[in-house]
Coordinates of C-alpha atoms in Angstrom, one line a residue:
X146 CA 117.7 -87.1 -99.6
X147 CA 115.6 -89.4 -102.0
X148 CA 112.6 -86.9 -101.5
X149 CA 114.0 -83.9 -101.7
X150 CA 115.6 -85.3 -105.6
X151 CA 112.1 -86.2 -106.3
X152 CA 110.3 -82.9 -104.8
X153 CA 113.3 -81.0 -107.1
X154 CA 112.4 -83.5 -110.1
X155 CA 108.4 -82.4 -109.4
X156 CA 108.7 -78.6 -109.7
X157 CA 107.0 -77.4 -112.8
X158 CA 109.3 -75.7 -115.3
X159 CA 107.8 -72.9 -117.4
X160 CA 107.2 -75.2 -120.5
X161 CA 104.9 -77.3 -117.8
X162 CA 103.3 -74.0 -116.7
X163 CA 102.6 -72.3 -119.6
X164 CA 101.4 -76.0 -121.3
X165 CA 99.1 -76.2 -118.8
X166 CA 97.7 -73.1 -118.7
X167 CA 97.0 -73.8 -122.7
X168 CA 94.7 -76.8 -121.2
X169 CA 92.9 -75.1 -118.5
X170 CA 91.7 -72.5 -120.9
X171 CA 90.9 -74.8 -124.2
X172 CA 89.0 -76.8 -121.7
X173 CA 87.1 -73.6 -120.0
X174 CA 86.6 -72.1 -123.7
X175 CA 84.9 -74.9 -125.1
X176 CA 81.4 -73.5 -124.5
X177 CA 82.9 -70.7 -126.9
X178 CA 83.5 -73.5 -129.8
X179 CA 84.5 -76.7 -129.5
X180 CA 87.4 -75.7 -132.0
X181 CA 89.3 -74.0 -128.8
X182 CA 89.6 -78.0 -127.4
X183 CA 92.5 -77.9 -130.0
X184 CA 94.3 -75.5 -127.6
X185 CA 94.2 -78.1 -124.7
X186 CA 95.7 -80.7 -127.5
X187 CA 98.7 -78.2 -128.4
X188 CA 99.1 -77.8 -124.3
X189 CA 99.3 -81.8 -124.1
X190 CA 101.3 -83.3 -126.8
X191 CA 103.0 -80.1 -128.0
X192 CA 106.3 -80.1 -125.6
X193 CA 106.4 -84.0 -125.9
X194 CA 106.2 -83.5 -129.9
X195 CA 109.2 -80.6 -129.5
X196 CA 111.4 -83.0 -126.6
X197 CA 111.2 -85.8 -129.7
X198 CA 112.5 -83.6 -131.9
X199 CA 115.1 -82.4 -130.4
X200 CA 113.9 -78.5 -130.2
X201 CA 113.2 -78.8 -126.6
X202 CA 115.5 -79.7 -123.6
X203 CA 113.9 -79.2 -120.2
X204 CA 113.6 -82.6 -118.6
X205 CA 116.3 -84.3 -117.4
X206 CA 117.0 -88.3 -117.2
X207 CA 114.3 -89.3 -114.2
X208 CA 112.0 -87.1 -115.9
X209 CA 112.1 -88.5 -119.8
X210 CA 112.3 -92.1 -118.1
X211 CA 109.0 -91.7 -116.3
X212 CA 107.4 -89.8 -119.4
X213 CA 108.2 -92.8 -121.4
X214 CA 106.9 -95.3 -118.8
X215 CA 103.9 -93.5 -118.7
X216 CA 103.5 -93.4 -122.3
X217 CA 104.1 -97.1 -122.6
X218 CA 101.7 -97.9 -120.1
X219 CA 98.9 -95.3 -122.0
X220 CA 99.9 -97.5 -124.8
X221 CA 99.2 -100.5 -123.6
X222 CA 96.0 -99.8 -121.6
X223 CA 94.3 -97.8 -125.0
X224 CA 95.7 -100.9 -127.3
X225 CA 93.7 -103.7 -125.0
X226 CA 90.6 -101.1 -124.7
X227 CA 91.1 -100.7 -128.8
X228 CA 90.9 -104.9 -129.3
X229 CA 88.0 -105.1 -126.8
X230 CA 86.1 -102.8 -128.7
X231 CA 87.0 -104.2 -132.2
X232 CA 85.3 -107.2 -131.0
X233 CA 82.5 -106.1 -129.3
X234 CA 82.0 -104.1 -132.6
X235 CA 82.5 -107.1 -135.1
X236 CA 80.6 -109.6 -133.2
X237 CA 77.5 -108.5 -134.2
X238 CA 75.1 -105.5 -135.4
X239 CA 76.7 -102.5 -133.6
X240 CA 74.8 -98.9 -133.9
X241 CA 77.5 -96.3 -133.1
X242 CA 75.0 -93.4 -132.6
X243 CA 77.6 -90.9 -131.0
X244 CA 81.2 -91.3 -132.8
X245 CA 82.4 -88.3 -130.7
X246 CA 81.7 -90.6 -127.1
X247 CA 84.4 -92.8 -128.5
X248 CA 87.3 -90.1 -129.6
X249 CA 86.3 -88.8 -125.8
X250 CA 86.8 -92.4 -124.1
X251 CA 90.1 -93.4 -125.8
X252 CA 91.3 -89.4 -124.8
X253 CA 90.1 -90.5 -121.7
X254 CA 92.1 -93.3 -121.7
X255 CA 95.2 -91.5 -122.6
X256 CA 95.2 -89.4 -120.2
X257 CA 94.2 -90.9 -117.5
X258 CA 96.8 -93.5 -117.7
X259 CA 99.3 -91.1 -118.7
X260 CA 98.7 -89.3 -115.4
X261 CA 98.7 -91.7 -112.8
X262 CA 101.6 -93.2 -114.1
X263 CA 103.6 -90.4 -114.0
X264 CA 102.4 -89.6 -110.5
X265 CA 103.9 -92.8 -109.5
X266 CA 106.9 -92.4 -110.6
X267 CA 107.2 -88.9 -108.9
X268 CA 105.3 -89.9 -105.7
X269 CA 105.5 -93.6 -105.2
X270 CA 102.7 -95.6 -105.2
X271 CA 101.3 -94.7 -101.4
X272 CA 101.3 -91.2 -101.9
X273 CA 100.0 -91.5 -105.5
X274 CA 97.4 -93.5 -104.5
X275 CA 96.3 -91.3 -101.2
X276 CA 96.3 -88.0 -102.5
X277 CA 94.6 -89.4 -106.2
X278 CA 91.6 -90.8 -103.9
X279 CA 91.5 -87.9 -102.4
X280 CA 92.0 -85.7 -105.0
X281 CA 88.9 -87.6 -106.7
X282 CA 86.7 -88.0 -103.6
X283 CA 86.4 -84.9 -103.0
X284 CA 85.5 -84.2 -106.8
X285 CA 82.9 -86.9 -106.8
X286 CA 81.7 -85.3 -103.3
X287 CA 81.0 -82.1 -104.8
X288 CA 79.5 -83.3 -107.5
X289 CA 77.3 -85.5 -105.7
X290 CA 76.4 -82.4 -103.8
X291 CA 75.4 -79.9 -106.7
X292 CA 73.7 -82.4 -108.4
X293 CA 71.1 -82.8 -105.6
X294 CA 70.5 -79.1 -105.2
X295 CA 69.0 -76.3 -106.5
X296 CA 67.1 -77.2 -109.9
X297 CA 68.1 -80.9 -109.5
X298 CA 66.7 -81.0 -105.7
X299 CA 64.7 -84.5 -105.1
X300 CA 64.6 -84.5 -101.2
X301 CA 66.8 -84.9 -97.9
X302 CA 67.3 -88.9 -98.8
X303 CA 69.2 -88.1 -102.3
X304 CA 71.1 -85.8 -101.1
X305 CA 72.6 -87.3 -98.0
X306 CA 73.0 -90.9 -99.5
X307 CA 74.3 -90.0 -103.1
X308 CA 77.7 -88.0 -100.8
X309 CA 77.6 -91.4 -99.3
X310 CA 79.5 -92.8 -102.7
X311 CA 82.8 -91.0 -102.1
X312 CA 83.5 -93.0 -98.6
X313 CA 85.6 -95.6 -100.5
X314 CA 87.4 -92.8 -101.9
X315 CA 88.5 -91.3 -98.3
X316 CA 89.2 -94.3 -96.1
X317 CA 91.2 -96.3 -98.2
X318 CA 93.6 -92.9 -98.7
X319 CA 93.6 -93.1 -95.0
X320 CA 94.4 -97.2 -95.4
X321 CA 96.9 -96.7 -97.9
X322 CA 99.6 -95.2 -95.9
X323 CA 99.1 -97.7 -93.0
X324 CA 98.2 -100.8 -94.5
X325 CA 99.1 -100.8 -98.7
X326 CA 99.4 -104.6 -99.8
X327 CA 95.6 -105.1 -97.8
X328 CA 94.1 -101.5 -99.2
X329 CA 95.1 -102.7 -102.8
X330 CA 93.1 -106.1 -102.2
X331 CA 90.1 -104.0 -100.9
X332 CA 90.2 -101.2 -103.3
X333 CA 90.2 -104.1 -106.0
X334 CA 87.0 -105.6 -104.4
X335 CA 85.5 -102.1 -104.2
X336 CA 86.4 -101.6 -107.4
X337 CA 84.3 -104.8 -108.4
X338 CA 81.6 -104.3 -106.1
X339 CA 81.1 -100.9 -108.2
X340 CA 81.1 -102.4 -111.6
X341 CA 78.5 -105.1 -110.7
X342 CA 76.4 -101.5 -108.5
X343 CA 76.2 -99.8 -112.0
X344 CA 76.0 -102.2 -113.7
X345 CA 78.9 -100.8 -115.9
X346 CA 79.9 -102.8 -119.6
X347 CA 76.0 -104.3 -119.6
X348 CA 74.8 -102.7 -122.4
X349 CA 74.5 -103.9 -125.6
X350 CA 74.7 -100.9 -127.9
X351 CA 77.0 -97.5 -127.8
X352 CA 75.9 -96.7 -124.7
X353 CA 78.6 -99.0 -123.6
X354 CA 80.9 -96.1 -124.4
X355 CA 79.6 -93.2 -122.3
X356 CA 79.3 -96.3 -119.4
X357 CA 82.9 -96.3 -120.0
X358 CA 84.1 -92.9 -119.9
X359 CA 82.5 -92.8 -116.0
X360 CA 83.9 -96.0 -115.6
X361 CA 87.5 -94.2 -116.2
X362 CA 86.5 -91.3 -113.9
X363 CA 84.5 -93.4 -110.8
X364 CA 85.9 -96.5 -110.5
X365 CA 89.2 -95.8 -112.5
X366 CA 91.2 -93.8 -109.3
X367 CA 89.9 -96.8 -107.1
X368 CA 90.7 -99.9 -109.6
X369 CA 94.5 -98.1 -110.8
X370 CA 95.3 -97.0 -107.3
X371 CA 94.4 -100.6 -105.9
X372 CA 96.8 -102.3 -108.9
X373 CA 99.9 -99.9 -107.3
X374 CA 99.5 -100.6 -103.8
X375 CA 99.8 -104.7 -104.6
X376 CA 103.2 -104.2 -105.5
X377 CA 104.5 -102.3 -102.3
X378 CA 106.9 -103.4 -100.4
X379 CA 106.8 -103.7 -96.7
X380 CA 109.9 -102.2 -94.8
X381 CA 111.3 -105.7 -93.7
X382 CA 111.5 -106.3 -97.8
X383 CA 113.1 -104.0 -98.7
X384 CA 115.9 -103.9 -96.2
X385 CA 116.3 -107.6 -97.3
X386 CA 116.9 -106.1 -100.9
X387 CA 119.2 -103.8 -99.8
X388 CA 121.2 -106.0 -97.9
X389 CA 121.4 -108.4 -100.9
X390 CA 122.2 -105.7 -103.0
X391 CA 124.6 -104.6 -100.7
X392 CA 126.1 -108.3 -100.3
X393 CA 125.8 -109.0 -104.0
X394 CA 127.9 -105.8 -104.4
X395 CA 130.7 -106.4 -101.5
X396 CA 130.9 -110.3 -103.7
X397 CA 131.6 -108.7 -106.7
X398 CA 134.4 -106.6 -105.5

């Protein structure tokens, strides 16, 4: 019963549909003008700006309550990236050669956290968490691909071990549904294995910026989806909640 309420609360309406549609295309159109990206911003914030004012009614109560989670939690995750950076910045002579990289991470930001969060409230943390790895592994696979052939081709050894990247990606999804509390801890260590691999957040100038924006698209799905399988429950938990909600309940009557 519980997922069939949260497969109903999952269907698109048309506002979602035709929002989204508005992002696919100001994000395919850019190579027009960069201008059309404004499109993909209407298709974003435009229904959240009409739900707040009250010219819009097509979510219901699970629905706003997870919007606003996952707008608190976009909050809070761009605010502690903002004071990092206003640091970094202030602490000493800072060249910011490419303003637009930073509008681009903080969107980044947004979104990204935006995303997942919502996810988790639709999905639960397992299935967010298996089908975001997999949803980004098989991304990074293809890109891994493409960007060893063709024009870009530098022999068999780049192009078989660059693919090699996006195992993380598939066998902790394959953990996650068997094993969550142990995938988080592992996905956690990946996670930190990868920041030290790239050295990401090592430079000393903007370039810090761009390092970040792959950050949030690499090591993001593997660090966020780690952070949600921590707080799963095993089955012998939760029945010990439910019983003591279930006691606590039978006391008060």
């Amino acid at each position: 019963m519980v997922d069939q309420v949260v497969r109903q609360h999952w269907r698109p309406t048309l506002t979602t549909l035709v929002a989204g549609g508005m992002v696919v295309l100001g994000l395919m159109l850019t190579s027009l003008s960069w201008w059309i990206l404004l499109l993909a911003g209407i298709g974003t914030f435009g229904p959240g700006i009409l739900r707040e004012l009250g010219w819009l009614h097509d979510k219901d109560e699970f629905q706003r309550q997870a919007a606003y989670r996952a707008g608190y939690h976009a909050f809070l995750t761009a605010g502690l990236v903002a004071v990092v950076l206003v640091a970094f910045f202030r602490s000493g002579d800072r060249v910011v050669k490419d303003p637009e990289e930073l509008a681009t991470l903080f969107l980044a930001i947004l979104w990204f956290t935006w995303f997942l969060s919502s996810l988790q409230d639709y999905w639960g943390p397992q299935k967010m968490a298996a089908r975001v790895l997999l949803a980004f592994g098989s991304v990074w696979l293809v890109f891994t691909i493409v960007s060893n052939v063709g024009a870009e081709w530098t022999g068999w050894g780049a192009l078989l071990l660059h693919p090699l990247l996006t195992v993380p990606f598939f066998v902790m999804a394959w953990l996650s549904q068997r094993w969550p509390r142990l995938t988080g801890i592992i996905l956690l260590a990946v996670s930190i294995f990868f920041i030290q691999f790239f050295g990401f957040f090592k430079s000393s100038n903007f370039g810090l910026i761009t390092q970040g924006i792959t950050f949030i698209l690499f090591v993001g799905p593997l660090l966020a989806s780690g952070v949600a399988l921590l707080g799963v429950r095993q089955k012998s938990e939760r029945l010990e909640v439910a019983v003591g909600s279930l006691t606590r309940g039978n006391a008060t009557s």
